[in-house]
Amino acid sequence: MAKPAVSIFVCISGIVLFYNYSEKFNVAKYYKKRISSIIIPYITWSLIYLFLSGDMSHIIMILLSGGARFHLWYMGMIIRLLIYFPIILYLSKKVYKSNTFVKIAIFILLVISYYYLNKYQNEICHYIINLIYSNPTKYEKNL
């Protein structure tokens, strides 16, 4: 029963962010709040866990992937969502203001893109990882 819990949490987080910032959005205030309330506590606890385990190699990759402890695995995904959110908000406002034809075209494009990204997910991930890292570590593969 709990398997979809993180997916639902991420979806609800995105919806709440959108509705909280759909009217007025100040980028500096947004990032300042997210850094102080989410990123700093996450980094602090991750560093504590890494220090206690003695695994201080690849700190940056561990922090980006959420690999400090098993219960923090989704934090890399949440942080990336928080980083990309202003772009997503901007694009969604542009689409919302566009005409019906553009909305339908974008919807069809997104459905087709989702299908192909889902179908070729492993191949795409391996290609991008090998493009960025010549010999990726297990933490770099989790990004």
Backbone as JSON, one array per atom type, in Angstrom:
{
  "sequence": "MAKPAVSIFVCISGIVLFYNYSEKFNVAKYYKKRISSIIIPYITWSLIYLFLSGDMSHIIMILLSGGARFHLWYMGMIIRLLIYFPIILYLSKKVYKSNTFVKIAIFILLVISYYYLNKYQNEICHYIINLIYSNPTKYEKNL",
  "N": [[0.81, -1.2, 0.0], [2.03, 1.23, 0.6], [3.77, 1.77, -1.42], [3.31, 3.71, -3.6], [3.64, 6.07, -2.19], [5.78, 8.01, -2.11], [5.77, 8.98, -4.72], [3.24, 10.15, -4.79], [3.63, 12.08, -2.8], [5.59, 13.73, -4.03], [4.13, 14.64, -6.23], [2.02, 16.02, -4.95], [3.57, 17.96, -3.64], [4.51, 19.42, -5.86], [2.07, 20.41, -6.86], [1.17, 21.98, -4.69], [3.26, 23.86, -4.57], [2.87, 25.09, -7.07], [0.29, 26.27, -6.8], [0.72, 27.95, -4.62], [2.51, 29.8, -5.65], [1.46, 30.74, -8.03], [0.26, 33.21, -8.52], [1.88, 35.47, -7.51], [5.35, 35.69, -7.84], [8.53, 35.61, -6.58], [11.71, 35.13, -7.37], [14.18, 35.22, -5.93], [13.33, 35.29, -3.23], [11.95, 32.87, -3.16], [14.03, 30.92, -3.64], [15.69, 31.48, -1.44], [14.05, 30.77, 0.73], [13.69, 28.01, 0.22], [16.31, 27.06, 0.33], [17.01, 27.56, 3.01], [15.05, 26.11, 4.43], [14.89, 23.5, 3.39], [17.17, 22.55, 1.85], [19.53, 23.12, 3.38], [18.99, 21.73, 5.92], [18.8, 19.11, 4.84], [21.39, 18.7, 3.71], [22.93, 18.99, 6.03], [22.06, 16.78, 7.68], [22.69, 14.69, 5.97], [25.49, 14.92, 5.8], [26.12, 14.38, 8.47], [25.27, 11.68, 8.66], [27.03, 10.57, 6.74], [29.51, 11.12, 7.91], [29.32, 9.61, 10.28], [29.19, 7.07, 9.2], [31.6, 6.88, 8.0], [32.05, 7.15, 5.32], [33.22, 9.33, 3.39], [33.89, 9.86, 0.83], [33.21, 11.02, -2.48], [31.31, 13.02, -1.84], [29.77, 15.14, -2.96], [28.38, 13.9, -5.08], [26.94, 12.0, -3.64], [25.29, 13.67, -2.12], [23.81, 14.94, -4.16], [22.46, 12.78, -5.25], [20.99, 11.77, -3.16], [21.97, 9.73, -1.62], [22.97, 9.34, 0.99], [21.72, 8.02, 3.11], [19.29, 5.38, 3.2], [16.65, 6.34, 3.57], [16.69, 8.88, 2.56], [16.63, 8.9, -0.15], [14.89, 10.07, -2.03], [15.32, 12.79, -1.86], [17.2, 13.97, -3.6], [15.71, 14.05, -5.92], [13.59, 15.75, -5.12], [14.98, 18.12, -4.6], [15.95, 18.73, -7.17], [13.48, 19.18, -8.4], [12.7, 21.48, -7.0], [14.66, 23.24, -7.88], [14.16, 23.41, -10.64], [11.59, 24.38, -10.67], [10.88, 27.25, -10.98], [11.23, 27.57, -13.77], [9.43, 25.69, -14.8], [7.04, 26.8, -13.81], [7.0, 29.27, -15.16], [6.83, 28.39, -17.86], [4.39, 26.98, -17.77], [2.59, 29.05, -17.25], [2.82, 30.51, -19.61], [1.82, 28.62, -21.46], [-0.78, 28.35, -20.5], [-1.86, 30.85, -21.12], [-1.92, 30.76, -23.84], [-3.48, 30.01, -27.08], [-6.13, 27.61, -27.83], [-5.36, 25.73, -29.81], [-2.54, 25.69, -29.61], [-2.29, 24.74, -26.99], [-3.37, 22.15, -27.26], [-1.56, 21.06, -29.12], [0.83, 21.15, -27.63], [0.12, 19.44, -25.55], [-0.21, 16.99, -26.95], [2.42, 16.68, -27.9], [3.76, 16.41, -25.43], [2.63, 14.0, -24.48], [3.52, 12.17, -26.43], [6.28, 12.5, -26.1], [6.54, 11.63, -23.44], [5.84, 8.93, -23.73], [7.95, 7.94, -25.38], [10.2, 8.59, -23.8], [9.68, 7.05, -21.56], [9.67, 4.49, -22.69], [12.31, 4.22, -23.68], [13.91, 4.71, -21.48], [16.08, 3.52, -19.98], [18.12, 3.3, -21.92], [18.48, 5.99, -22.63], [19.28, 7.11, -20.17], [21.71, 5.7, -19.7], [23.18, 6.59, -21.9], [23.35, 9.39, -21.42], [24.67, 9.42, -18.92], [27.12, 8.2, -19.64], [27.96, 10.12, -21.41], [28.39, 12.37, -19.81], [29.98, 11.42, -17.66], [32.92, 9.62, -17.85], [33.6, 7.2, -16.61], [31.35, 6.27, -14.65], [30.57, 6.48, -11.12], [28.78, 4.58, -8.58], [27.2, 6.45, -7.29], [27.02, 8.56, -9.1], [25.54, 7.33, -11.07], [23.06, 7.26, -9.87], [22.03, 9.8, -10.1]],
  "CA": [[0.0, 0.0, 0.0], [2.85, 2.43, 0.75], [4.68, 1.92, -2.55], [3.18, 4.98, -4.33], [3.64, 7.21, -1.26], [6.73, 9.05, -2.49], [5.27, 9.6, -5.95], [2.12, 11.02, -4.41], [4.23, 13.2, -2.08], [6.23, 14.62, -4.99], [3.06, 15.25, -7.0], [1.36, 17.0, -4.08], [4.52, 19.06, -3.46], [4.47, 20.24, -7.07], [0.78, 21.11, -6.92], [1.17, 23.02, -3.66], [4.17, 24.92, -5.04], [2.24, 25.82, -8.16], [-0.81, 27.12, -6.33], [1.25, 28.99, -3.73], [3.27, 30.8, -6.39], [0.9, 31.0, -9.36], [-0.08, 34.63, -8.66], [3.08, 36.31, -7.31], [6.54, 34.85, -7.71], [9.8, 36.3, -6.41], [12.69, 34.06, -7.48], [15.16, 35.31, -4.84], [12.65, 34.89, -2.0], [11.67, 31.44, -3.3], [15.24, 30.13, -3.41], [16.14, 31.71, -0.07], [13.21, 29.96, 1.6], [13.96, 26.58, -0.02], [17.66, 26.75, 0.81], [17.03, 27.55, 4.48], [14.14, 25.15, 5.05], [14.99, 22.14, 2.86], [18.49, 22.13, 1.39], [20.5, 23.12, 4.49], [18.78, 20.57, 6.8], [19.14, 17.88, 4.12], [22.85, 18.59, 3.63], [23.43, 18.78, 7.4], [21.83, 15.4, 8.11], [23.45, 13.79, 5.1], [26.89, 14.96, 6.24], [26.2, 13.66, 9.75], [25.21, 10.25, 8.34], [28.26, 10.18, 6.06], [30.59, 11.16, 8.89], [29.16, 8.47, 11.18], [29.47, 5.82, 8.48], [32.99, 6.9, 7.56], [32.1, 7.22, 3.86], [33.28, 10.75, 3.03], [34.29, 10.0, -0.57], [32.13, 11.34, -3.41], [30.29, 13.73, -1.05], [28.87, 15.91, -3.83], [27.5, 12.96, -5.8], [26.03, 11.41, -2.65], [24.29, 14.68, -1.79], [22.94, 15.14, -5.32], [21.64, 11.59, -5.52], [20.22, 11.37, -1.99], [22.5, 8.43, -1.24], [23.6, 9.3, 2.31], [21.0, 6.95, 3.81], [18.19, 4.88, 2.36], [15.42, 7.12, 3.7], [16.86, 10.18, 1.91], [16.83, 8.67, -1.58], [14.05, 10.93, -2.86], [15.67, 14.19, -1.69], [17.82, 14.44, -4.83], [14.62, 14.34, -6.84], [12.88, 16.92, -4.6], [15.84, 19.3, -4.79], [15.91, 19.07, -8.59], [12.16, 19.77, -8.64], [12.72, 22.84, -6.47], [15.53, 24.05, -8.74], [13.52, 23.61, -11.94], [10.23, 24.88, -10.52], [10.6, 28.54, -11.62], [11.13, 27.38, -15.22], [8.16, 25.0, -15.02], [5.98, 27.77, -13.55], [7.01, 30.23, -16.27], [6.32, 27.74, -19.07], [2.97, 26.66, -17.6], [1.83, 30.29, -17.4], [2.8, 30.81, -21.05], [0.9, 27.69, -22.11], [-2.13, 28.68, -20.04], [-2.31, 32.06, -21.82], [-1.94, 30.55, -25.29], [-4.78, 29.59, -27.62], [-6.48, 26.19, -27.68], [-4.56, 24.92, -30.73], [-1.2, 25.55, -29.03], [-2.43, 23.85, -25.83], [-3.55, 20.77, -27.75], [-0.29, 20.64, -29.73], [1.78, 20.9, -26.55], [-0.34, 18.22, -24.86], [0.13, 15.83, -27.79], [3.88, 16.58, -27.86], [4.14, 15.88, -24.12], [2.24, 12.58, -24.42], [4.46, 11.41, -27.27], [7.59, 12.54, -25.42], [6.46, 10.75, -22.26], [5.85, 7.55, -24.22], [9.3, 7.56, -25.81], [11.11, 8.66, -22.65], [9.4, 5.88, -20.73], [10.05, 3.3, -23.43], [13.76, 4.16, -23.84], [14.48, 5.33, -20.28], [17.39, 2.98, -19.63], [19.09, 3.66, -22.95], [18.72, 7.43, -22.52], [20.07, 7.33, -18.94], [23.07, 5.21, -19.91], [23.84, 7.48, -22.86], [23.66, 10.67, -20.76], [25.7, 9.16, -17.91], [28.39, 7.99, -20.32], [28.34, 11.38, -22.03], [28.88, 13.28, -18.77], [31.04, 10.77, -16.89], [33.51, 8.55, -18.64], [33.51, 5.98, -15.82], [30.52, 6.74, -13.53], [30.49, 5.73, -9.88], [27.4, 4.21, -8.28], [26.47, 7.65, -6.91], [26.75, 9.31, -10.32], [24.47, 6.61, -11.77], [21.79, 7.56, -9.18], [21.56, 11.14, -10.44]],
  "C": [[0.85, 1.27, 0.0], [3.75, 2.68, -0.46], [4.52, 3.24, -3.31], [3.29, 6.23, -3.45], [4.57, 8.33, -1.69], [6.28, 9.74, -3.77], [4.12, 10.56, -5.66], [2.65, 12.25, -3.68], [4.85, 14.21, -3.04], [5.17, 15.35, -5.82], [2.35, 16.33, -6.18], [2.28, 18.2, -3.82], [4.52, 19.99, -4.65], [3.19, 21.03, -7.18], [0.72, 22.25, -5.92], [2.09, 24.17, -4.05], [3.51, 25.76, -6.12], [1.16, 26.76, -7.66], [-0.34, 28.2, -5.36], [1.92, 30.12, -4.5], [2.67, 31.16, -7.75], [0.58, 32.48, -9.57], [1.18, 35.51, -8.63], [4.28, 35.4, -7.11], [7.78, 35.72, -7.68], [10.88, 35.22, -6.35], [13.67, 34.07, -6.31], [14.54, 34.84, -3.51], [12.35, 33.39, -2.0], [12.9, 30.59, -2.98], [15.77, 30.29, -1.99], [15.35, 30.83, 0.91], [13.52, 28.47, 1.44], [15.34, 26.18, 0.49], [17.66, 26.63, 2.33], [16.15, 26.45, 5.08], [14.28, 23.72, 4.55], [16.44, 21.73, 2.59], [19.51, 22.1, 2.54], [20.24, 21.97, 5.47], [19.13, 19.24, 6.12], [20.65, 17.67, 4.07], [23.44, 18.31, 5.01], [23.26, 17.33, 7.82], [22.58, 14.4, 7.23], [24.92, 13.75, 5.51], [27.08, 14.25, 7.57], [26.2, 12.15, 9.5], [26.49, 9.78, 7.67], [29.44, 10.15, 7.01], [30.51, 9.94, 9.81], [29.47, 7.14, 10.49], [30.91, 5.73, 8.0], [33.15, 6.98, 6.05], [32.06, 8.68, 3.42], [33.77, 10.94, 1.59], [33.05, 10.28, -1.43], [30.98, 12.09, -2.73], [29.29, 14.44, -1.96], [27.89, 14.98, -4.55], [26.51, 12.3, -4.84], [24.93, 12.41, -2.3], [23.32, 14.9, -2.94], [22.01, 13.96, -5.58], [20.78, 11.18, -4.33], [20.71, 10.04, -1.43], [23.14, 8.34, 0.13], [23.0, 8.18, 3.17], [19.78, 6.58, 2.98], [16.94, 5.73, 2.44], [15.53, 8.51, 3.09], [16.94, 10.06, 0.39], [16.04, 9.63, -2.45], [14.44, 12.41, -2.78], [16.4, 14.77, -2.92], [16.77, 14.84, -5.85], [13.86, 15.6, -6.41], [13.7, 18.19, -4.85], [15.87, 19.7, -6.26], [14.56, 19.68, -8.97], [12.14, 21.22, -8.17], [13.59, 23.77, -7.32], [14.83, 24.38, -10.05], [12.15, 24.28, -11.85], [10.0, 26.25, -11.15], [10.46, 28.44, -13.15], [9.8, 26.71, -15.57], [6.99, 25.96, -14.84], [5.87, 28.77, -14.7], [6.39, 29.61, -17.53], [4.83, 27.42, -18.95], [2.1, 27.9, -17.71], [1.74, 30.69, -18.87], [1.81, 29.91, -21.79], [-0.54, 28.03, -21.75], [-2.7, 29.88, -20.79], [-2.42, 31.87, -23.33], [-3.32, 30.07, -25.76], [-4.94, 28.07, -27.54], [-5.64, 25.3, -28.58], [-3.16, 24.66, -30.16], [-1.26, 24.61, -27.82], [-2.57, 22.39, -26.25], [-2.25, 20.24, -28.35], [0.74, 20.32, -28.65], [1.4, 19.63, -25.78], [0.05, 16.98, -25.66], [1.64, 15.61, -27.79], [4.36, 15.98, -26.53], [3.78, 14.4, -23.97], [3.19, 11.72, -25.23], [5.84, 11.36, -26.62], [7.6, 11.62, -24.22], [6.54, 9.29, -22.68], [7.26, 7.11, -24.58], [10.32, 7.62, -24.68], [10.91, 7.45, -21.74], [9.88, 4.6, -21.39], [11.57, 3.12, -23.48], [14.5, 4.77, -22.65], [15.88, 4.83, -19.97], [18.45, 3.38, -20.64], [19.46, 5.14, -22.86], [19.6, 7.73, -21.31], [21.51, 6.88, -19.13], [23.84, 6.12, -20.87], [24.26, 8.78, -22.18], [24.75, 10.49, -19.71], [27.06, 8.97, -18.56], [28.88, 9.25, -21.02], [28.97, 12.32, -21.01], [30.08, 12.69, -18.03], [31.61, 9.62, -17.72], [33.43, 7.2, -17.92], [32.69, 6.3, -14.57], [30.59, 5.83, -12.3], [29.04, 5.37, -9.61], [26.57, 5.42, -7.87], [26.11, 8.5, -8.12], [25.64, 8.65, -11.14], [23.11, 6.91, -11.14], [21.25, 8.93, -9.5], [20.49, 11.03, -11.49]]
}
